[in-house]
Amino acid sequence: MFKSSRLLLGSAALLGASTVFAAPVDLGLANAYSLVSFGDFKSNNNSIGGSVAVAGDFAANGFALNGKSLVVGGDLSYRNGSIAGNAYVGGTRDTKGMSINGQWLSGEAPLGFAALAQQMGSLSSGLAGLSATGSSQSQWGGLHLSGTQSAVEVFQLTASDFTGNGWSNLANLAYGSTLIFNIGGSHLTLSNGMLGGLSGYNVLLNFYEAQSITFAGIALDASILAPNATVKGGNGTIGGNVVVGDWQAQLTLPGTRSFQATEVAAYKLPEPLQPERPDLTPGAALPGEAVAEVPEPSQLALFAVGLGMLCVATRRRKLVA
């Protein structure tokens, strides 16, 4: 009896130790926006196709916001532009020569920026710790990236991978797969054809160490996670979600795509799981919804396996008797 019990406990422990947990990589409430800036926003003569959330001040001239909403925690200086939806402003408004096709909202902020910033920072750090599945090599003036035909590919890159390389090449990737690029370095520049050709994939560029990023002449079919970075540059587009520390760029954000939540092995959910006050997210003012908590793989499966092994052991004892 004791031998069978030890066998059961040992097998269950081995099964638990060998189980690989997976959790969803998800931008949460930030997924509803073309741009989230945890600092300020400064840009002129450009457009953003989706909703925008700015924790600090918003300053723009000759700008067009075509999304459902604008959320500004600080002051708004918006000259000679337009807003297609509603706008919440926590501070003062200077709106000479602009039009709004919605309502001005005030009162309590509809988005908890501090909690969302903490969540995005935890997400960025957690992704940075993932093991690479793909490989990279700088050769002939370009960055060559090769995957493993997996549903999720992780690439570990640094700022030096973009220094001196004028183009990039992708190989051995499953069409429609999720590509996570963890890019280290405090100060980075992406220009010209770097990381192009991503339209057939679900892509997230995670600048987990970045303090400043300059984009120039780029066309990225990807989402950007750089929660501590000041983003500058111009003459380019970023098609997905953009989450940054501060926005000073003259880039077009068409809002044509968003990062799709994906289960990733060995990834652990960040805390807090939801920004504070998710009840203050009315659809008219804010298109996002609170992120539902996704539980870790249930222990019920382990219990069922252990119970089955116990039944087998009991039956064997009866046959021996």
CSV table of C-alpha atoms in Angstrom, one decimal:
chain,number,residue,atom,x,y,z
A,1,MET,CA,0.0,0.0,0.0
A,2,PHE,CA,2.7,2.4,1.0
A,3,LYS,CA,4.7,1.6,-2.1
A,4,SER,CA,1.7,2.4,-4.3
A,5,SER,CA,1.1,5.6,-2.5
A,6,ARG,CA,4.7,6.7,-2.9
A,7,LEU,CA,4.5,5.8,-6.6
A,8,LEU,CA,1.4,7.9,-7.0
A,9,LEU,CA,2.9,10.9,-5.2
A,10,GLY,CA,6.1,10.7,-7.1
A,11,SER,CA,4.4,10.4,-10.4
A,12,ALA,CA,2.1,13.4,-9.7
A,13,ALA,CA,5.1,15.5,-8.6
A,14,LEU,CA,7.0,14.6,-11.7
A,15,LEU,CA,3.9,15.5,-13.8
A,16,GLY,CA,3.6,18.8,-12.1
A,17,ALA,CA,7.2,19.6,-12.5
A,18,SER,CA,7.2,18.8,-16.2
A,19,THR,CA,4.0,20.8,-16.9
A,20,VAL,CA,4.7,24.0,-19.0
A,21,PHE,CA,2.3,26.7,-18.1
A,22,ALA,CA,1.1,29.3,-20.6
A,23,ALA,CA,-0.6,32.6,-20.2
A,24,PRO,CA,-2.0,35.2,-22.7
A,25,VAL,CA,0.1,38.0,-23.9
A,26,ASP,CA,-2.5,40.8,-24.1
A,27,LEU,CA,-2.2,44.6,-24.2
A,28,GLY,CA,-5.4,44.9,-22.1
A,29,LEU,CA,-7.2,48.2,-22.2
A,30,ALA,CA,-4.3,49.6,-24.4
A,31,ASN,CA,-5.5,47.3,-27.2
A,32,ALA,CA,-8.4,49.6,-27.8
A,33,TYR,CA,-6.1,52.6,-28.8
A,34,SER,CA,-3.9,53.4,-31.7
A,35,LEU,CA,-1.8,55.3,-29.2
A,36,VAL,CA,-1.3,55.4,-25.4
A,37,SER,CA,1.2,57.8,-24.0
A,38,PHE,CA,2.0,57.8,-20.3
A,39,GLY,CA,3.6,61.2,-20.7
A,40,ASP,CA,2.7,64.0,-23.2
A,41,PHE,CA,1.7,64.2,-26.8
A,42,LYS,CA,3.2,66.7,-29.3
A,43,SER,CA,2.7,66.4,-33.0
A,44,ASN,CA,1.6,68.5,-36.0
A,45,ASN,CA,0.1,68.1,-39.5
A,46,ASN,CA,-0.7,64.4,-39.2
A,47,SER,CA,-3.4,61.9,-38.4
A,48,ILE,CA,-4.3,59.0,-36.2
A,49,GLY,CA,-6.9,56.5,-37.3
A,50,GLY,CA,-7.9,55.1,-33.9
A,51,SER,CA,-8.5,56.3,-30.4
A,52,VAL,CA,-5.8,58.1,-28.4
A,53,ALA,CA,-5.1,58.2,-24.6
A,54,VAL,CA,-2.6,60.6,-23.1
A,55,ALA,CA,-1.8,60.8,-19.4
A,56,GLY,CA,-0.2,64.3,-19.6
A,57,ASP,CA,-0.7,67.2,-21.9
A,58,PHE,CA,-1.8,67.1,-25.5
A,59,ALA,CA,-0.5,69.6,-28.0
A,60,ALA,CA,-1.3,69.4,-31.8
A,61,ASN,CA,-1.8,71.7,-34.8
A,62,GLY,CA,-3.4,70.7,-38.1
A,63,PHE,CA,-4.1,67.2,-36.8
A,64,ALA,CA,-6.9,64.8,-37.4
A,65,LEU,CA,-8.1,62.2,-34.9
A,66,ASN,CA,-10.4,59.7,-36.6
A,67,GLY,CA,-11.0,57.3,-33.8
A,68,LYS,CA,-13.9,56.9,-31.3
A,69,SER,CA,-12.4,58.9,-28.5
A,70,LEU,CA,-9.6,61.0,-27.1
A,71,VAL,CA,-8.6,60.8,-23.4
A,72,VAL,CA,-6.3,63.5,-22.0
A,73,GLY,CA,-5.3,63.6,-18.4
A,74,GLY,CA,-3.7,67.1,-18.5
A,75,ASP,CA,-4.2,70.2,-20.7
A,76,LEU,CA,-5.3,70.2,-24.3
A,77,SER,CA,-4.0,72.6,-26.9
A,78,TYR,CA,-5.5,71.5,-30.2
A,79,ARG,CA,-5.5,74.1,-33.1
A,80,ASN,CA,-6.9,73.7,-36.6
A,81,GLY,CA,-7.8,70.1,-36.4
A,82,SER,CA,-10.6,67.7,-35.9
A,83,ILE,CA,-11.8,64.9,-33.5
A,84,ALA,CA,-14.2,62.3,-34.9
A,85,GLY,CA,-15.6,61.2,-31.5
A,86,ASN,CA,-15.9,62.2,-27.9
A,87,ALA,CA,-13.0,63.7,-25.9
A,88,TYR,CA,-12.3,63.7,-22.2
A,89,VAL,CA,-9.9,66.5,-20.9
A,90,GLY,CA,-8.8,66.6,-17.3
A,91,GLY,CA,-7.3,70.0,-17.5
A,92,THR,CA,-7.8,73.2,-19.6
A,93,ARG,CA,-8.9,73.3,-23.3
A,94,ASP,CA,-7.5,75.5,-26.0
A,95,THR,CA,-9.3,74.5,-29.2
A,96,LYS,CA,-9.1,77.5,-31.6
A,97,GLY,CA,-10.0,76.5,-35.2
A,98,MET,CA,-10.9,72.9,-34.5
A,99,SER,CA,-14.0,70.8,-34.7
A,100,ILE,CA,-15.4,67.9,-32.7
A,101,ASN,CA,-18.0,65.3,-33.9
A,102,GLY,CA,-18.9,64.3,-30.4
A,103,GLN,CA,-19.0,65.6,-26.9
A,104,TRP,CA,-16.6,67.2,-24.5
A,105,LEU,CA,-16.4,65.1,-21.3
A,106,SER,CA,-15.1,66.0,-17.9
A,107,GLY,CA,-15.2,64.8,-14.3
A,108,GLU,CA,-13.4,61.7,-13.1
A,109,ALA,CA,-10.9,60.2,-15.6
A,110,PRO,CA,-12.3,57.2,-17.5
A,111,LEU,CA,-8.9,55.5,-17.5
A,112,GLY,CA,-6.5,54.7,-14.7
A,113,PHE,CA,-3.2,55.7,-16.3
A,114,ALA,CA,-1.0,54.8,-13.3
A,115,ALA,CA,-2.3,51.3,-13.1
A,116,LEU,CA,-2.2,50.8,-16.8
A,117,ALA,CA,1.4,52.0,-16.9
A,118,GLN,CA,2.3,49.5,-14.2
A,119,GLN,CA,0.6,46.7,-16.2
A,120,MET,CA,2.3,47.6,-19.4
A,121,GLY,CA,5.7,47.8,-17.6
A,122,SER,CA,5.2,44.4,-16.1
A,123,LEU,CA,4.2,43.0,-19.5
A,124,SER,CA,7.3,44.4,-21.1
A,125,SER,CA,9.6,43.0,-18.5
A,126,GLY,CA,7.9,39.6,-18.6
A,127,LEU,CA,8.2,39.3,-22.3
A,128,ALA,CA,11.9,40.3,-22.1
A,129,GLY,CA,12.5,37.2,-20.1
A,130,LEU,CA,11.2,34.7,-22.7
A,131,SER,CA,13.7,32.4,-24.3
A,132,ALA,CA,14.3,33.0,-28.0
A,133,THR,CA,12.9,30.5,-30.5
A,134,GLY,CA,14.2,32.4,-33.6
A,135,SER,CA,17.7,33.3,-34.6
A,136,SER,CA,19.2,36.5,-36.0
A,137,GLN,CA,22.3,37.4,-38.0
A,138,SER,CA,23.7,40.6,-39.4
A,139,GLN,CA,25.2,40.0,-42.8
A,140,TRP,CA,25.6,41.9,-46.1
A,141,GLY,CA,24.2,45.1,-44.7
A,142,GLY,CA,21.0,43.4,-43.5
A,143,LEU,CA,19.4,41.7,-40.5
A,144,HIS,CA,18.5,38.1,-41.3
A,145,LEU,CA,15.8,36.6,-39.0
A,146,SER,CA,14.8,32.9,-39.1
A,147,GLY,CA,12.0,31.2,-37.2
A,148,THR,CA,11.0,27.6,-36.5
A,149,GLN,CA,7.6,27.5,-38.2
A,150,SER,CA,6.0,27.7,-34.7
A,151,ALA,CA,2.7,29.4,-33.9
A,152,VAL,CA,4.6,31.8,-31.6
A,153,GLU,CA,8.1,33.0,-32.4
A,154,VAL,CA,10.3,35.0,-30.0
A,155,PHE,CA,13.3,37.0,-31.2
A,156,GLN,CA,15.9,38.5,-28.9
A,157,LEU,CA,17.5,41.6,-30.5
A,158,THR,CA,19.6,44.6,-29.3
A,159,ALA,CA,20.1,48.1,-30.6
A,160,SER,CA,23.3,47.0,-32.3
A,161,ASP,CA,21.3,44.7,-34.6
A,162,PHE,CA,19.9,47.8,-36.2
A,163,THR,CA,23.2,49.7,-36.4
A,164,GLY,CA,24.6,49.6,-40.0
A,165,ASN,CA,21.8,47.4,-41.3
A,166,GLY,CA,19.6,49.0,-43.9
A,167,TRP,CA,17.1,46.2,-44.4
A,168,SER,CA,15.8,43.0,-42.8
A,169,ASN,CA,14.8,39.5,-44.1
A,170,LEU,CA,12.4,37.1,-42.6
A,171,ALA,CA,12.5,33.3,-43.2
A,172,ASN,CA,11.0,30.0,-42.0
A,173,LEU,CA,7.9,31.7,-40.4
A,174,ALA,CA,4.4,30.2,-40.3
A,175,TYR,CA,2.0,32.5,-42.0
A,176,GLY,CA,-0.3,34.1,-39.4
A,177,SER,CA,1.9,33.3,-36.5
A,178,THR,CA,2.6,35.6,-33.6
A,179,LEU,CA,6.0,37.3,-33.6
A,180,ILE,CA,7.4,38.8,-30.5
A,181,PHE,CA,10.6,40.9,-30.9
A,182,ASN,CA,12.3,41.8,-27.6
A,183,ILE,CA,14.7,44.6,-28.5
A,184,GLY,CA,17.2,45.7,-25.8
A,185,GLY,CA,19.0,49.0,-25.6
A,186,SER,CA,18.4,52.5,-24.2
A,187,HIS,CA,18.5,54.6,-27.4
A,188,LEU,CA,17.5,53.1,-30.7
A,189,THR,CA,16.8,54.2,-34.3
A,190,LEU,CA,14.8,52.2,-36.8
A,191,SER,CA,14.8,53.5,-40.3
A,192,ASN,CA,14.0,52.7,-44.0
A,193,GLY,CA,13.2,49.0,-44.6
A,194,MET,CA,13.9,47.6,-41.1
A,195,LEU,CA,11.4,45.0,-40.0
A,196,GLY,CA,9.2,45.4,-43.1
A,197,GLY,CA,7.1,42.7,-44.6
A,198,LEU,CA,5.2,41.9,-41.4
A,199,SER,CA,1.6,42.2,-42.7
A,200,GLY,CA,0.9,38.5,-42.6
A,201,TYR,CA,1.7,38.1,-38.9
A,202,ASN,CA,0.6,39.2,-35.4
A,203,VAL,CA,3.6,41.3,-34.3
A,204,LEU,CA,4.7,43.0,-31.1
A,205,LEU,CA,7.9,45.0,-30.9
A,206,ASN,CA,8.9,45.1,-27.2
A,207,PHE,CA,11.4,47.8,-26.4
A,208,TYR,CA,11.9,46.8,-22.8
A,209,GLU,CA,14.9,49.0,-22.0
A,210,ALA,CA,14.3,51.9,-24.3
A,211,GLN,CA,14.5,55.5,-23.1
A,212,SER,CA,14.3,57.0,-26.6
A,213,ILE,CA,13.3,55.6,-30.0
A,214,THR,CA,13.6,57.4,-33.3
A,215,PHE,CA,11.6,56.1,-36.3
A,216,ALA,CA,12.4,57.4,-39.8
A,217,GLY,CA,11.0,56.3,-43.1
A,218,ILE,CA,9.4,53.2,-41.7
A,219,ALA,CA,6.3,51.2,-42.5
A,220,LEU,CA,5.6,48.9,-39.7
A,221,ASP,CA,2.7,46.4,-39.7
A,222,ALA,CA,3.3,45.9,-36.0
A,223,SER,CA,2.4,47.0,-32.5
A,224,ILE,CA,4.9,48.8,-30.3
A,225,LEU,CA,5.4,48.3,-26.5
A,226,ALA,CA,7.8,50.9,-25.2
A,227,PRO,CA,6.3,52.1,-21.9
A,228,ASN,CA,9.3,54.1,-20.8
A,229,ALA,CA,10.5,55.6,-24.1
A,230,THR,CA,10.2,59.0,-25.7
A,231,VAL,CA,9.4,58.4,-29.4
A,232,LYS,CA,10.5,60.8,-32.1
A,233,GLY,CA,10.9,60.8,-35.8
A,234,GLY,CA,8.7,61.2,-38.9
A,235,ASN,CA,8.0,60.2,-42.4
A,236,GLY,CA,6.5,56.8,-41.6
A,237,THR,CA,3.6,54.7,-40.4
A,238,ILE,CA,2.9,52.2,-37.6
A,239,GLY,CA,-0.2,50.2,-38.2
A,240,GLY,CA,-0.8,48.6,-34.8
A,241,ASN,CA,-1.2,49.7,-31.2
A,242,VAL,CA,1.5,52.0,-29.8
A,243,VAL,CA,2.2,52.2,-26.1
A,244,VAL,CA,4.9,54.7,-25.1
A,245,GLY,CA,6.2,56.8,-22.3
A,246,ASP,CA,6.1,60.1,-24.3
A,247,TRP,CA,5.1,60.9,-27.9
A,248,GLN,CA,6.9,63.6,-29.9
A,249,ALA,CA,6.8,62.0,-33.4
A,250,GLN,CA,5.4,63.1,-36.7
A,251,LEU,CA,4.3,59.6,-37.7
A,252,THR,CA,1.0,58.4,-39.1
A,253,LEU,CA,-0.9,55.8,-37.1
A,254,PRO,CA,-3.7,54.5,-39.4
A,255,GLY,CA,-5.1,52.2,-36.8
A,256,THR,CA,-5.5,49.4,-39.3
A,257,ARG,CA,-4.6,46.6,-37.0
A,258,SER,CA,-4.2,45.6,-33.3
A,259,PHE,CA,-2.2,43.0,-31.4
A,260,GLN,CA,-4.2,39.9,-30.9
A,261,ALA,CA,-4.0,38.2,-27.5
A,262,THR,CA,-2.0,35.0,-27.7
A,263,GLU,CA,-1.1,32.2,-25.4
A,264,VAL,CA,2.6,32.0,-24.9
A,265,ALA,CA,4.4,29.2,-23.1
A,266,ALA,CA,6.5,30.0,-20.0
A,267,TYR,CA,4.9,33.5,-19.8
A,268,LYS,CA,3.5,34.6,-16.5
A,269,LEU,CA,0.7,37.0,-16.2
A,270,PRO,CA,1.7,40.5,-14.9
A,271,GLU,CA,0.1,42.2,-11.9
A,272,PRO,CA,-2.1,44.0,-11.5
A,273,LEU,CA,-4.2,42.2,-14.1
A,274,GLN,CA,-6.5,45.1,-14.7
A,275,PRO,CA,-6.1,48.9,-14.5
A,276,GLU,CA,-8.0,50.4,-11.5
A,277,ARG,CA,-11.6,51.6,-12.0
A,278,PRO,CA,-12.4,49.5,-15.1
A,279,ASP,CA,-16.1,50.4,-14.3
A,280,LEU,CA,-15.3,53.9,-15.6
A,281,THR,CA,-14.9,52.9,-19.2
A,282,PRO,CA,-18.2,53.8,-20.9
A,283,GLY,CA,-18.2,52.9,-24.6
A,284,ALA,CA,-19.2,56.4,-25.7
A,285,ALA,CA,-16.1,57.8,-24.2
A,286,LEU,CA,-13.7,54.9,-24.2
A,287,PRO,CA,-13.8,52.0,-26.6
A,288,GLY,CA,-11.8,49.7,-24.3
A,289,GLU,CA,-13.2,47.0,-22.0
A,290,ALA,CA,-11.7,45.6,-18.9
A,291,VAL,CA,-9.5,42.7,-19.5
A,292,ALA,CA,-11.0,39.5,-18.2
A,293,GLU,CA,-8.7,37.5,-16.0
A,294,VAL,CA,-7.5,34.4,-17.7
A,295,PRO,CA,-6.8,31.7,-15.1
A,296,GLU,CA,-3.7,29.6,-15.2
A,297,PRO,CA,-4.0,26.0,-16.3
A,298,SER,CA,-6.3,24.2,-13.9
A,299,GLN,CA,-4.9,21.8,-11.3
A,300,LEU,CA,-8.0,19.7,-12.0
A,301,ALA,CA,-6.2,17.9,-14.9
A,302,LEU,CA,-3.3,16.9,-12.5
A,303,PHE,CA,-5.8,15.7,-10.0
A,304,ALA,CA,-7.6,13.6,-12.6
A,305,VAL,CA,-4.4,12.0,-13.7
A,306,GLY,CA,-3.4,11.2,-10.1
A,307,LEU,CA,-6.8,9.7,-9.4
A,308,GLY,CA,-6.5,7.4,-12.4
A,309,MET,CA,-3.1,6.2,-11.3
A,310,LEU,CA,-4.5,5.5,-7.8
A,311,CYS,CA,-7.3,3.4,-9.3
A,312,VAL,CA,-4.8,1.4,-11.3
A,313,ALA,CA,-2.6,0.8,-8.3
A,314,THR,CA,-5.6,-0.4,-6.2
A,315,ARG,CA,-6.7,-2.8,-8.9
A,316,ARG,CA,-3.2,-4.3,-9.1
A,317,ARG,CA,-3.2,-5.0,-5.3
A,318,LYS,CA,-6.5,-6.8,-5.6
A,319,LEU,CA,-5.2,-9.0,-8.4
A,320,VAL,CA,-2.1,-9.9,-6.4
A,321,ALA,CA,-4.2,-10.8,-3.4
